[in-house]
JSON list of C-alpha atoms in Angstrom, two decimals:
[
{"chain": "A", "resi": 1, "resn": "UNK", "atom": "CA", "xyz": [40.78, 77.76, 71.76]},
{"chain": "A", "resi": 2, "resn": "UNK", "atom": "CA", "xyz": [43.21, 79.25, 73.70]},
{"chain": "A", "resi": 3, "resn": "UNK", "atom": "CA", "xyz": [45.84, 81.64, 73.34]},
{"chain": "A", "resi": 4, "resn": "UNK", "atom": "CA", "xyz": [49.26, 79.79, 72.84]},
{"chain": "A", "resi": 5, "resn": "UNK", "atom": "CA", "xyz": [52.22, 82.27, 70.46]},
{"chain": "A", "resi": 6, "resn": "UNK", "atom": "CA", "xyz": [51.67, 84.38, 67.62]},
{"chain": "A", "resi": 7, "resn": "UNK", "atom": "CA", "xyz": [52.84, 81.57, 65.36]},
{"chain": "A", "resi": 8, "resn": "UNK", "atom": "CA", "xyz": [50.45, 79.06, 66.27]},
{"chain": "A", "resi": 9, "resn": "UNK", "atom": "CA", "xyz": [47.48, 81.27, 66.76]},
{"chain": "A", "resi": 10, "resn": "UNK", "atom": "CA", "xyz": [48.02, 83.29, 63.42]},
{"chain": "A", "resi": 11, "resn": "UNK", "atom": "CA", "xyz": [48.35, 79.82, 61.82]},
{"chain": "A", "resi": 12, "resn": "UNK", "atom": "CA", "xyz": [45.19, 78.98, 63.12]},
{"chain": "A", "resi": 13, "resn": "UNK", "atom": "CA", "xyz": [43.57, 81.88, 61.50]},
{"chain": "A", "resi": 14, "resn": "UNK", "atom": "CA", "xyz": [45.31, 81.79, 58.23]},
{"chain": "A", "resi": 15, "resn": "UNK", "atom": "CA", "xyz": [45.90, 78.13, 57.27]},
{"chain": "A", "resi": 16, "resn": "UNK", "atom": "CA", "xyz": [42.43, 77.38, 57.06]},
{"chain": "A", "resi": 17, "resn": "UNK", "atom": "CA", "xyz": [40.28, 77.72, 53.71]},
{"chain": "A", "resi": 18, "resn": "UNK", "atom": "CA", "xyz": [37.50, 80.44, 53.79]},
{"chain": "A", "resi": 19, "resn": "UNK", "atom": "CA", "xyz": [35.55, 78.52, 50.89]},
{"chain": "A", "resi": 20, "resn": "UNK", "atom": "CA", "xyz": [35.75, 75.22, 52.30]},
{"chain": "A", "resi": 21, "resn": "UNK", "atom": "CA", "xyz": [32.27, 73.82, 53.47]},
{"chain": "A", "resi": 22, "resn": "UNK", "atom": "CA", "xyz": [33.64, 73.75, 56.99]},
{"chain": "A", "resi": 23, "resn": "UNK", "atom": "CA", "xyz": [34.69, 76.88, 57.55]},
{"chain": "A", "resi": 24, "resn": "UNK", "atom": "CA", "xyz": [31.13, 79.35, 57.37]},
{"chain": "A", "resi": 25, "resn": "UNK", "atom": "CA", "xyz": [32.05, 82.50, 58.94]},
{"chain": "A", "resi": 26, "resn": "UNK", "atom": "CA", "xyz": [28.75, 83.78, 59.78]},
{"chain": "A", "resi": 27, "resn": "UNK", "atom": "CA", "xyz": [27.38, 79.99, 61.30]},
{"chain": "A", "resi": 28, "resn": "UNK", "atom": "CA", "xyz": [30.50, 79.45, 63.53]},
{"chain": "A", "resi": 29, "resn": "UNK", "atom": "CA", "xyz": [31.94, 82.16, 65.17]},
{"chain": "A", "resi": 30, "resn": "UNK", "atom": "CA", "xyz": [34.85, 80.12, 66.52]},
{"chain": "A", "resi": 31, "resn": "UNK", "atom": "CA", "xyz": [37.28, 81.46, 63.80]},
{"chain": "A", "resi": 32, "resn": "UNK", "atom": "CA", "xyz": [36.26, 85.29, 64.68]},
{"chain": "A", "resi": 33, "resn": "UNK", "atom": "CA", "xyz": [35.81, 84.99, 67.96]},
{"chain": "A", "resi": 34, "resn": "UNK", "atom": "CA", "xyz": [39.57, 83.99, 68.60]},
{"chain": "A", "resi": 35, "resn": "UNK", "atom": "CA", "xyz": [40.52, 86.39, 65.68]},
{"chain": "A", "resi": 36, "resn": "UNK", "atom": "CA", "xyz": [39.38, 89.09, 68.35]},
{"chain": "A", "resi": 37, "resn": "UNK", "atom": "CA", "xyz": [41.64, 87.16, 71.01]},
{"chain": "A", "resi": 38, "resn": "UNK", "atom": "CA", "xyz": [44.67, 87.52, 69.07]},
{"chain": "A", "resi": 39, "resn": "UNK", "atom": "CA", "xyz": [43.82, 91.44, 68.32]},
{"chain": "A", "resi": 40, "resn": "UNK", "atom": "CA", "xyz": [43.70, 92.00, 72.45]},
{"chain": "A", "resi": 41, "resn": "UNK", "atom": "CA", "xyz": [46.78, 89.84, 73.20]},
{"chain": "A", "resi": 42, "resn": "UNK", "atom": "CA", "xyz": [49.37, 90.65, 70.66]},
{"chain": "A", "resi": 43, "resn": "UNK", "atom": "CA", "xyz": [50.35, 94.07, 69.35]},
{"chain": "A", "resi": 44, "resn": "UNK", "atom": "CA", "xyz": [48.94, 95.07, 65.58]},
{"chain": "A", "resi": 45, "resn": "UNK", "atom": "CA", "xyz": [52.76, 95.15, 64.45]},
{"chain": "A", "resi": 46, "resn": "UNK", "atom": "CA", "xyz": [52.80, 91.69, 65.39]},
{"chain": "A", "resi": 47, "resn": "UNK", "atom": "CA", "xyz": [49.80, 90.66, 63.71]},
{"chain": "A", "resi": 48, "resn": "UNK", "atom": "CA", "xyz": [50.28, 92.59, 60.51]},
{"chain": "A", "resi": 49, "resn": "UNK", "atom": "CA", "xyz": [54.07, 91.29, 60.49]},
{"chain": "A", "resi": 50, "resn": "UNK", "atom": "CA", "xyz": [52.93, 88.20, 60.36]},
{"chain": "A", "resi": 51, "resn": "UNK", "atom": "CA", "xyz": [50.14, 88.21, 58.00]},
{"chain": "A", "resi": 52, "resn": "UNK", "atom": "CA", "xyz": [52.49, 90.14, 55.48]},
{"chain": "A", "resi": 53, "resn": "UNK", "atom": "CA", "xyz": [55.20, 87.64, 55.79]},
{"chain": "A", "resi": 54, "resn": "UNK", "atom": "CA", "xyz": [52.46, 84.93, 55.92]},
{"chain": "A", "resi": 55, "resn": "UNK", "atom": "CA", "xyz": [50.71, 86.62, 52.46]},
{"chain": "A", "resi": 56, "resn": "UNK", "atom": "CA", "xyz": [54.21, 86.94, 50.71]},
{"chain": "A", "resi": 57, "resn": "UNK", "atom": "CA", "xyz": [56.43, 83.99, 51.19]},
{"chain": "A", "resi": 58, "resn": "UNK", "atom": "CA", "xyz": [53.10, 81.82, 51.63]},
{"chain": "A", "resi": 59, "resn": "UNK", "atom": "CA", "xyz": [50.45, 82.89, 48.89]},
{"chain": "A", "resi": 60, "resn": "UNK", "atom": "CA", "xyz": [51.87, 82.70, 45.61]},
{"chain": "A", "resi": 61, "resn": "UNK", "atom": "CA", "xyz": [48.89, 81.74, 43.67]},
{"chain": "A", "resi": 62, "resn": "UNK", "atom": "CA", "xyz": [45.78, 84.18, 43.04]},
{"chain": "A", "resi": 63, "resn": "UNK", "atom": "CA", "xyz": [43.77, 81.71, 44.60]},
{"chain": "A", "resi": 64, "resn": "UNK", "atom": "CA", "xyz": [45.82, 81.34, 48.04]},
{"chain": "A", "resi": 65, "resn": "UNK", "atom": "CA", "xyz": [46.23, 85.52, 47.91]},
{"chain": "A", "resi": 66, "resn": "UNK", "atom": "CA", "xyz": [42.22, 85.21, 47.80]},
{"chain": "A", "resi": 67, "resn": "UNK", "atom": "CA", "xyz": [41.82, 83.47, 50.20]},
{"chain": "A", "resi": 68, "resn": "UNK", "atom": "CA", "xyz": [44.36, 84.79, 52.30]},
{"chain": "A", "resi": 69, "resn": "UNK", "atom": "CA", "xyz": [42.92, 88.57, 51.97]},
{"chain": "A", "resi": 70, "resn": "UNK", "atom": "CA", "xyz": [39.10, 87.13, 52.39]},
{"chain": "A", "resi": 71, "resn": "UNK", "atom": "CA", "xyz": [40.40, 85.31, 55.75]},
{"chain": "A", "resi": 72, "resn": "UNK", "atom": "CA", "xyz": [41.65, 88.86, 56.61]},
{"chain": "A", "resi": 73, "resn": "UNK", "atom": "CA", "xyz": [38.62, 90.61, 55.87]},
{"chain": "A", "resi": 74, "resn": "UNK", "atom": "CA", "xyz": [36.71, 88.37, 57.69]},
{"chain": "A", "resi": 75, "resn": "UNK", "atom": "CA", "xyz": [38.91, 89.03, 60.80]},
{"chain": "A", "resi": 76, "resn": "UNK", "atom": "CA", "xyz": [38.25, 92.84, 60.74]},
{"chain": "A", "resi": 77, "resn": "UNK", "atom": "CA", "xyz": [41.79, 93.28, 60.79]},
{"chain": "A", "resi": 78, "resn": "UNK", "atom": "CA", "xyz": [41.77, 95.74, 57.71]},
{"chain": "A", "resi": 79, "resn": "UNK", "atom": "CA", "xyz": [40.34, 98.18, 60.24]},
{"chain": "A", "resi": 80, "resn": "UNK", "atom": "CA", "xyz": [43.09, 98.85, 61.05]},
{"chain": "A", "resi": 81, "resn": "UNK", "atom": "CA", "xyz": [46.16, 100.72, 59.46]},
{"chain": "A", "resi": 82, "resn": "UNK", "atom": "CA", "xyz": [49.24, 98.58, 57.61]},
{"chain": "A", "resi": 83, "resn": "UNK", "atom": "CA", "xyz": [52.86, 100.26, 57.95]},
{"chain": "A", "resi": 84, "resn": "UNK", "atom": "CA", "xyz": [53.22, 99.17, 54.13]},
{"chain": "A", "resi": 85, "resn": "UNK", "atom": "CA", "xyz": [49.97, 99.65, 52.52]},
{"chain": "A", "resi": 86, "resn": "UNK", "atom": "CA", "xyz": [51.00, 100.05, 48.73]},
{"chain": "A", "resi": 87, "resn": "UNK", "atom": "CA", "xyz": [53.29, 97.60, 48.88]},
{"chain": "A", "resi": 88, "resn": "UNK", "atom": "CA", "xyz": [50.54, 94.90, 50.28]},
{"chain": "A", "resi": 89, "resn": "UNK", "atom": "CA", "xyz": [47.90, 96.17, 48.10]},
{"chain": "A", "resi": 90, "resn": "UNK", "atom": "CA", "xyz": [50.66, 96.09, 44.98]},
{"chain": "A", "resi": 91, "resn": "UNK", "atom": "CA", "xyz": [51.24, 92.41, 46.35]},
{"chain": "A", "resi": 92, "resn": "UNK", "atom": "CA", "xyz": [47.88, 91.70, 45.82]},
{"chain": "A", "resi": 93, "resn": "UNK", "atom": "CA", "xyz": [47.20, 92.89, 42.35]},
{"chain": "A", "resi": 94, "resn": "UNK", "atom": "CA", "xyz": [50.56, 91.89, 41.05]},
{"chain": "A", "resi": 95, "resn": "UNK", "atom": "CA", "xyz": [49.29, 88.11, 42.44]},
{"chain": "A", "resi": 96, "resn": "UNK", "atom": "CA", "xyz": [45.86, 88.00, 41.48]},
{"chain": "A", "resi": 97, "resn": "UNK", "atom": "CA", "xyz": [45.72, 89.79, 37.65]},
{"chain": "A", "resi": 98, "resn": "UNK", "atom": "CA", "xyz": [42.62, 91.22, 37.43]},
{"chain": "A", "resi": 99, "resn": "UNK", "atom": "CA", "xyz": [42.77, 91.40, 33.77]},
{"chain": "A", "resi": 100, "resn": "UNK", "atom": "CA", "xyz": [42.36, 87.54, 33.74]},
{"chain": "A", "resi": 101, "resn": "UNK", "atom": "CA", "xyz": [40.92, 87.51, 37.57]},
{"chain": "A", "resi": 102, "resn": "UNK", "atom": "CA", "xyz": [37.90, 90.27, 37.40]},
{"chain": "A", "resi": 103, "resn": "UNK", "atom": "CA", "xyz": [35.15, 88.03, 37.66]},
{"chain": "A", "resi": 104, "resn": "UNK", "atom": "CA", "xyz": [36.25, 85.41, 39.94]},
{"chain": "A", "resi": 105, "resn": "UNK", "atom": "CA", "xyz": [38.11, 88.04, 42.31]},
{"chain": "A", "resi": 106, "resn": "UNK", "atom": "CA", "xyz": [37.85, 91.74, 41.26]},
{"chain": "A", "resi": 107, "resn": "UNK", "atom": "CA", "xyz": [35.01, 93.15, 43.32]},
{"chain": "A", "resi": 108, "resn": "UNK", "atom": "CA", "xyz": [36.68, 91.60, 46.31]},
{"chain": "A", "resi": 109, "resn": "UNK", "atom": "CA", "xyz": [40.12, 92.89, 45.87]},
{"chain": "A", "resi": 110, "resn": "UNK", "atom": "CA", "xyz": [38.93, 96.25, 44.64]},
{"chain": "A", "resi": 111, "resn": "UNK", "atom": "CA", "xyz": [37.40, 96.36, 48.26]},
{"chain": "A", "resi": 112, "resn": "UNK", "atom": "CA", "xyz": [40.19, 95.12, 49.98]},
{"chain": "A", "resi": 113, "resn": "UNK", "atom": "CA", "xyz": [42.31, 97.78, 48.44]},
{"chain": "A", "resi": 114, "resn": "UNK", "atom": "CA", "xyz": [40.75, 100.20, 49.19]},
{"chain": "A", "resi": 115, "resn": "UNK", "atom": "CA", "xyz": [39.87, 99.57, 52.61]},
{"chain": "A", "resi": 116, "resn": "UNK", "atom": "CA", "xyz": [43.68, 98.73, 53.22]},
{"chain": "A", "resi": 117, "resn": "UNK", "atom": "CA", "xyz": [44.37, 102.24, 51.72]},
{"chain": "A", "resi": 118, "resn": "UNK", "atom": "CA", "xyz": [41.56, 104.23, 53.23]},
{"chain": "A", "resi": 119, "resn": "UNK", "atom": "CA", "xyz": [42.14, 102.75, 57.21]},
{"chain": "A", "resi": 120, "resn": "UNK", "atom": "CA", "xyz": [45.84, 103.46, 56.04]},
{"chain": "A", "resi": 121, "resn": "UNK", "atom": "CA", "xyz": [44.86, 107.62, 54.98]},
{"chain": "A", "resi": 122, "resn": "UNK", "atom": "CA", "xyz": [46.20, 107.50, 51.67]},
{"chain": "A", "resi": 123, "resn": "UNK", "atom": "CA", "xyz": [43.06, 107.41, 49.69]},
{"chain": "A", "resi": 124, "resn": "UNK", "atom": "CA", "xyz": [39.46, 108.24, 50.65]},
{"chain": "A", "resi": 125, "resn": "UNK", "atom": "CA", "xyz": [36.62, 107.29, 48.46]},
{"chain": "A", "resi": 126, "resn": "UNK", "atom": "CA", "xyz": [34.75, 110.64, 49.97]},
{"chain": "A", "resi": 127, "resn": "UNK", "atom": "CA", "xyz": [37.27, 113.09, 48.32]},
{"chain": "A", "resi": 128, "resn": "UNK", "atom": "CA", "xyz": [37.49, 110.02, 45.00]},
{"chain": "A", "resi": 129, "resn": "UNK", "atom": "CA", "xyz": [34.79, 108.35, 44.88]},
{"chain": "A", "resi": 130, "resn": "UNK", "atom": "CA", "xyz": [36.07, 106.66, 41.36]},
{"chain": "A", "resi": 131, "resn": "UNK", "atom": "CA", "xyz": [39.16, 105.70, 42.91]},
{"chain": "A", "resi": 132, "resn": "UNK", "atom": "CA", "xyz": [41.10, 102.06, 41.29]},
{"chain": "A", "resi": 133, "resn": "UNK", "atom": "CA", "xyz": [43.92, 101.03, 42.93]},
{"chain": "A", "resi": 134, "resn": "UNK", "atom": "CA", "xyz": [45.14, 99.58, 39.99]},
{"chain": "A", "resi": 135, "resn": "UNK", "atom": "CA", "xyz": [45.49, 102.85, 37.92]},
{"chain": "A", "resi": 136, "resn": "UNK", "atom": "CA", "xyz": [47.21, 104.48, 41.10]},
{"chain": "A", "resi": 137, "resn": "UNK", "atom": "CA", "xyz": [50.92, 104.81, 40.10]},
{"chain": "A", "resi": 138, "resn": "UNK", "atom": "CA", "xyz": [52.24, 104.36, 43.95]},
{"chain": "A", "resi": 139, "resn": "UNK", "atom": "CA", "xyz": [50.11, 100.87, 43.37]},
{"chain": "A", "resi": 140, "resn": "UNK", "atom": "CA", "xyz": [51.37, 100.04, 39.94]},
{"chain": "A", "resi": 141, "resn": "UNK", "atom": "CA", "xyz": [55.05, 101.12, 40.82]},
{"chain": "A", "resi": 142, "resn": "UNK", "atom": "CA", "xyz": [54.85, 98.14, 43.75]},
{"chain": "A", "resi": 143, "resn": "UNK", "atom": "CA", "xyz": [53.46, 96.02, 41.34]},
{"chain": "A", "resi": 144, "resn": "UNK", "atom": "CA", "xyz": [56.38, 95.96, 39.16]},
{"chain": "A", "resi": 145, "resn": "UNK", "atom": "CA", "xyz": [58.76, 95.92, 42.39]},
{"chain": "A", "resi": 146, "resn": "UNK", "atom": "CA", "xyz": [57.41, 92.89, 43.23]},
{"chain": "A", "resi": 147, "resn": "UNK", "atom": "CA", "xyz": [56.86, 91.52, 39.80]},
{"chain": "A", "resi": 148, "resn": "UNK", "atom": "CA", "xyz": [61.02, 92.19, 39.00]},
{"chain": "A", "resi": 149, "resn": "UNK", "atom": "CA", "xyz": [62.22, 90.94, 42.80]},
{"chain": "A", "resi": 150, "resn": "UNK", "atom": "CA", "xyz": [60.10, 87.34, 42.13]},
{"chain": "A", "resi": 151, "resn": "UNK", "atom": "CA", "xyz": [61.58, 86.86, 39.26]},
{"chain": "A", "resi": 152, "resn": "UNK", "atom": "CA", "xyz": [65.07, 87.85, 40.62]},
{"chain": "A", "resi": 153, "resn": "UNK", "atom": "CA", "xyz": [64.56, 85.18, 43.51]},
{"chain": "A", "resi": 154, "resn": "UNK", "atom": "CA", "xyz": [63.89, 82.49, 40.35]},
{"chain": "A", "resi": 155, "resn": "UNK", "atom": "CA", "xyz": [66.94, 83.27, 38.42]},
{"chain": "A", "resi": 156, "resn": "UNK", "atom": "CA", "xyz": [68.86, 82.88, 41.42]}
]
């Protein structure tokens, strides 16, 4: 596939399903390959501006933000560092409550977290090696800033 415009390309990343039966990361590499196209051809603001907008007006159901963050994973594009990183990672865990989630999605997310947060320099599992994100304050105080500005946009 071919570049086109950040809006069609990211779409083609991140409107697929990562657990469907078609898409198998590791067999076809047609997903990752142009994943790598997009990361040469558009600027990391770009990308990440999408994907947040993509993640947040998009994803509003654990499952979505799942597969949404998996998607990203898969892309390598938590290597590098978000602009925003507590508020994405309080995104996440506001989304996809762990106290109901944890065995479906916990070990996953805890990863993701962190990784967001360590290739963003606020938290290194070297210096913290028990580190949660959600018992981090700067995590939890995003979580309820997104938790009161949803249910703002509803009343409205």
């Amino acid at each position: 596939m071919d570049i086109t415009n950040l809006q069609s390309d990211m779409d083609y990343l991140f409107n697929c399903n990562f657990f469907d039966d078609s898409f198998d990361p590791e067999d076809h590499e047609d997903h990752q390959d142009f994943a790598d196209k997009v990361l040469q051809s558009y600027s990391w603001d770009e990308i990440y501006g999408y994907f947040f907008r993509h993640l947040t007006q998009d994803c509003t159901t654990a499952e979505s933000v799942y597969n949404t963050t998996n998607l990203y994973f898969v892309y390598c594009f938590d290597k590098n560092p978000v602009p925003n990183p507590y508020e994405l990672v309080g995104y996440v865990l506001f989304r996809i409550d762990l106290d109901k989630y944890w065995d479906e999605y916990g070990d996953f997310i805890d990863s993701f977290a962190v990784s967001v947060l360590e290739s963003s320099k606020k938290v290194s599992l070297m210096t913290d090696p028990y580190y949660a994100p959600w018992e981090d304050p700067k995590v939890i105080k995003q979580m309820e800033k997104w938790k009161k500005q949803l249910q703002n946009n509803e009343s409205d």
